Coordinates of C-alpha atoms in Angstrom, one line a residue:
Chain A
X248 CA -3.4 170.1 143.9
X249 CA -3.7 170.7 139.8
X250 CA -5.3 174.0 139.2
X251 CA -8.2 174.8 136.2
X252 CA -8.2 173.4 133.1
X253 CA -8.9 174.4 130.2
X254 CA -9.3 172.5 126.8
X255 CA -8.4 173.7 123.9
X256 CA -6.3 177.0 124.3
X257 CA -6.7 178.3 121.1
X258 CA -9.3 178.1 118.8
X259 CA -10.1 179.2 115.7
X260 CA -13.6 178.8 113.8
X261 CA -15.4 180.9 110.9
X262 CA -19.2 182.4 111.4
X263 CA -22.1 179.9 111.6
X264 CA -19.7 177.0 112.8
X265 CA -20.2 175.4 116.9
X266 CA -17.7 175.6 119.1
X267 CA -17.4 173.5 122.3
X268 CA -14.9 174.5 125.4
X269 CA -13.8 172.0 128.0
X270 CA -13.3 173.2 131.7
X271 CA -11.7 170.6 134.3
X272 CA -12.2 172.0 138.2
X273 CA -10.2 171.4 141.0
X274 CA -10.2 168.6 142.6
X275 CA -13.4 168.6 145.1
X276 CA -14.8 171.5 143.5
X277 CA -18.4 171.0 142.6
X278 CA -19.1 174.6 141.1
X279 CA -17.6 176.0 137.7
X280 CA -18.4 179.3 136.1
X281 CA -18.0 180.9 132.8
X282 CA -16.6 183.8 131.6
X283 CA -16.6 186.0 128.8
X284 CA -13.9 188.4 128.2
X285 CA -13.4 190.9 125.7
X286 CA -11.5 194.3 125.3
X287 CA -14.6 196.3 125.3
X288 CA -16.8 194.8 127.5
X289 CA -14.2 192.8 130.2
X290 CA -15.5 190.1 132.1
X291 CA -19.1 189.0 131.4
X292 CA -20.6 186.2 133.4
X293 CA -22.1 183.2 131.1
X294 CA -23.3 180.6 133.3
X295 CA -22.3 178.7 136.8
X296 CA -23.3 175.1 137.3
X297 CA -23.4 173.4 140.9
X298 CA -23.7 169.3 140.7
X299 CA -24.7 169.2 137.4
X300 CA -27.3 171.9 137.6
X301 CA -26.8 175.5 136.1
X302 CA -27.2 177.7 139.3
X303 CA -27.1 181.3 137.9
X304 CA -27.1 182.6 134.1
X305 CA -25.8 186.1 132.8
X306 CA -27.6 187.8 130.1
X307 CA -26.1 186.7 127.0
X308 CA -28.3 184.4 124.1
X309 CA -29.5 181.1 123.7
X310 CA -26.7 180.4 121.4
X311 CA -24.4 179.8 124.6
X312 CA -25.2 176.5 126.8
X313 CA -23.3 174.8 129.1
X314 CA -23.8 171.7 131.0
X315 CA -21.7 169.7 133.9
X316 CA -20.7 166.2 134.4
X317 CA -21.0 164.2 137.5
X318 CA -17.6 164.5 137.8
X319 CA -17.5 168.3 137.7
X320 CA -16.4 168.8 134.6
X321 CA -18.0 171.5 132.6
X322 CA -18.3 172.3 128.6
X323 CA -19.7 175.3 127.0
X324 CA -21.0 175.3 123.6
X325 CA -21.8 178.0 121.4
X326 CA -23.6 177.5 118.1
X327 CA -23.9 179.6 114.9
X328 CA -20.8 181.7 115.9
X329 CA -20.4 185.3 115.2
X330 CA -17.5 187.7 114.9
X331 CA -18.3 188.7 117.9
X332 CA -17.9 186.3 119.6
X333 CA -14.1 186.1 119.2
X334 CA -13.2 186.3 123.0
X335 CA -11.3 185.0 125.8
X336 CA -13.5 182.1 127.0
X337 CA -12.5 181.8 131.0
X338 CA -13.4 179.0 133.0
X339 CA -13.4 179.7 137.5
X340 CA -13.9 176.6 140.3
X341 CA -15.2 177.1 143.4
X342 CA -16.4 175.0 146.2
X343 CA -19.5 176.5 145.6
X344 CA -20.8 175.7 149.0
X345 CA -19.8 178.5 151.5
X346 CA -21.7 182.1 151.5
X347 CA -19.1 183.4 149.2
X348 CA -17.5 182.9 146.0
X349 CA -13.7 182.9 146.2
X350 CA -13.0 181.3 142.4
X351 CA -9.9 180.3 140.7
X352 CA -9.4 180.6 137.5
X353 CA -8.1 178.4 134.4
X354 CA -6.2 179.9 132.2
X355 CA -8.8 180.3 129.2
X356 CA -9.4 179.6 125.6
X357 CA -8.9 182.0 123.6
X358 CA -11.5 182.0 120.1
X359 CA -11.3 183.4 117.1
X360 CA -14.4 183.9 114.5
X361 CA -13.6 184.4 111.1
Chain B
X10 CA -28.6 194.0 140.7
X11 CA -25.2 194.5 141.3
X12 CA -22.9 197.1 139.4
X13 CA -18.9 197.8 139.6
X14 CA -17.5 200.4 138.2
X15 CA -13.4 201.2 138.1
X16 CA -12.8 204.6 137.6
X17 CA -9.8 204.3 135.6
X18 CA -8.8 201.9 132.7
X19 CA -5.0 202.8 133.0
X20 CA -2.6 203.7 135.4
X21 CA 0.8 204.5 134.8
X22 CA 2.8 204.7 137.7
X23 CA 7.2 204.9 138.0
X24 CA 8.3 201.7 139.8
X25 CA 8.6 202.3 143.5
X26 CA 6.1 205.0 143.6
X27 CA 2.8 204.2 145.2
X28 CA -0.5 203.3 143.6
X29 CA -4.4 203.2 143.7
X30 CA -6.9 201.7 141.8
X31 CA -10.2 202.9 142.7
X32 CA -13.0 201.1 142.6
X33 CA -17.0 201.7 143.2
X34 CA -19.9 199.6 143.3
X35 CA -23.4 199.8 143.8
X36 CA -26.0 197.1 145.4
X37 CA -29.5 197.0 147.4
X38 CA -28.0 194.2 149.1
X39 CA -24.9 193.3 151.2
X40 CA -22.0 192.3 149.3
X41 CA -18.7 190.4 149.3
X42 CA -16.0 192.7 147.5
X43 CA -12.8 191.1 145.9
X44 CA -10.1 192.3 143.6
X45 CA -8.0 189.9 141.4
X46 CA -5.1 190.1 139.2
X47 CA -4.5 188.9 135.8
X48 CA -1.2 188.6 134.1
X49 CA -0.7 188.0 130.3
X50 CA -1.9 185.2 129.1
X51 CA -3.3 183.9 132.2
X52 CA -6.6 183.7 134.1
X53 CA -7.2 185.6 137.2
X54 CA -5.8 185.1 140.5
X55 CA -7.2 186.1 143.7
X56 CA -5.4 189.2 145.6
X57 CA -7.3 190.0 148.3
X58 CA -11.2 189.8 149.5
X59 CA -13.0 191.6 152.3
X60 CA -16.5 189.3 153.3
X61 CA -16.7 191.2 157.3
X62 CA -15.5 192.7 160.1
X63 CA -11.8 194.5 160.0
X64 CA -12.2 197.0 156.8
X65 CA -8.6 197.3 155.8
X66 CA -7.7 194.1 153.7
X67 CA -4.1 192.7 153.6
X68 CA -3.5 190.5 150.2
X69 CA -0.6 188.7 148.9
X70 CA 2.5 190.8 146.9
X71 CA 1.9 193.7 148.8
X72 CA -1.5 194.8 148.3
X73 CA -4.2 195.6 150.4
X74 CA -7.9 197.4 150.3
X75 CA -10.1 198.9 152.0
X76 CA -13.7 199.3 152.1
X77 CA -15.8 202.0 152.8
X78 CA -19.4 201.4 153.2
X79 CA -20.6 205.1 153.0
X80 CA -18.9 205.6 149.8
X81 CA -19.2 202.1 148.7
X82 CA -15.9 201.8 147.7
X83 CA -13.0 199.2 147.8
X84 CA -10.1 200.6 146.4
X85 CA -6.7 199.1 145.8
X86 CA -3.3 200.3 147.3
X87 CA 0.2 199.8 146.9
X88 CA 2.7 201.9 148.9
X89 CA 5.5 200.7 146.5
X90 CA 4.8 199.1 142.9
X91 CA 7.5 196.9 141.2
X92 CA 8.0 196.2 137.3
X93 CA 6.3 192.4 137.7
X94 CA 3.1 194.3 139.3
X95 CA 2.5 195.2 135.2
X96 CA -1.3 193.9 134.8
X97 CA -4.8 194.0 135.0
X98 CA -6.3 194.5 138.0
X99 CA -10.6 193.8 138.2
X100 CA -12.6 194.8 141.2
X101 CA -15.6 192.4 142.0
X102 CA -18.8 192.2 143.8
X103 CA -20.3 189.1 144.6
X104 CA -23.8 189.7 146.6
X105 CA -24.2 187.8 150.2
X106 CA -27.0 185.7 149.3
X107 CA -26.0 184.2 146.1
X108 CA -23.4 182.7 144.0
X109 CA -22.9 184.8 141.1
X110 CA -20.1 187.2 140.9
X111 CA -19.8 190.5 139.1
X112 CA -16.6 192.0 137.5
X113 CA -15.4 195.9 136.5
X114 CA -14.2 196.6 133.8
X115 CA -10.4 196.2 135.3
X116 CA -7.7 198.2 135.1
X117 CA -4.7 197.9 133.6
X118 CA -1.7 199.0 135.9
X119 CA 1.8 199.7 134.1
X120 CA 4.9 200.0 135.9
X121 CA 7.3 201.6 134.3
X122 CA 11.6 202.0 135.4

């Protein structure tokens, strides 16, 4: 079975520019979940969608969106970008039906603001 | 809400010595507890997770957990750590009733010769 996904790997932008981040699940997966990752602050949850619906939402601003195909796939955008949101973008699949959340993990884009 | 907090951020450790990376979390509700592993450059891949009954946790590579209700804890072990163990290592709660999963701050192990 192909693993996670993740579209592009790098990325590079300057402040005020949009970014969108691509995110292909596993196979039969029907939940993805996103991930924010810095040095500082490690893994901060972003958003999880379930069949096209967002299911859960972290605490981070309006700037970040996401939204998911029928298919499962999921993009993330963020708009007017800041420095700081240079950060390993991580993308996790799950089945998202059973009573717990065992994900796995794509391998991430990585963005840098200038 | 759900917090998890890893006590240390780095852990050097002489290869074939034993390790532990501790880890704490706190929540009004009951939890599933998880620890992954991320190597450079790559996402994070699943070690172990405890969801009920036994409360010592066998993973892959070696590694197991165990939880301790009482002092809410699920620390990490390793009775013998090798050079490719080198990476960071992130505790995680995820609560039973949801689908949203909480990370620590992870820890980064080093192995050294």
């Amino acid at each position: 079975k192909a693993g996670v996904t993740q579209t592009p790997r790098y990325l590079i932008k300057t402040r005020g520019q949009q970014v969108t981040l691509s995110c292909s699940p596993i196979s039969g997966h029907r939940s993805v979940s996103w991930y924010q990752q810095t040095p500082g602050q490690g893994l901060q949850f972003l958003f999880e969608y379930f069949s096209e619906t967002q299911r859960n939402k972290g605490n981070f601003p309006g700037r970040f969106s996401g939204r998911q195909f029928s298919n499962s796939r999921s993009e993330m955008n963020v708009s007017t970008l800041e420095l700081g949101d240079s950060a390993l973008y991580l993308c996790a699949s799950s089945s998202g039906t059973t009573r717990y959340n065992e994900q796995f993990f794509g391998p991430g884009t990585r963005l840098t603001v200038l | 809400a759900q917090s998890v907090t890893q006590l240390d951020s780095q852990v050097p450790v002489f290869e074939e010595a034993p390790v532990e990376l501790r880890c704490n979390y706190s929540s009004s509700v009951s939890v599933y507890l998880f620890w992954y592993v991320q190597y450079p450059n790559q996402g994070l891949q699943l070690l172990l997770k405890y969801l009920s009954g036994s409360t010592l946790v066998k993973g892959i590579n070696g590694f197991e957990a165990e939880f301790n209700k009482s002092q809410t804890s699920f620390h990490l072990r390793k009775p013998s750590v090798h050079i490719s163990d080198t990476a960071e290592y992130f505790c995680a709660v995820t609560d039973t009733g949801g689908f949203k999963t909480i990370f620590g701050a992870g820890t980064r192990l080093f192995v050294k010769a």
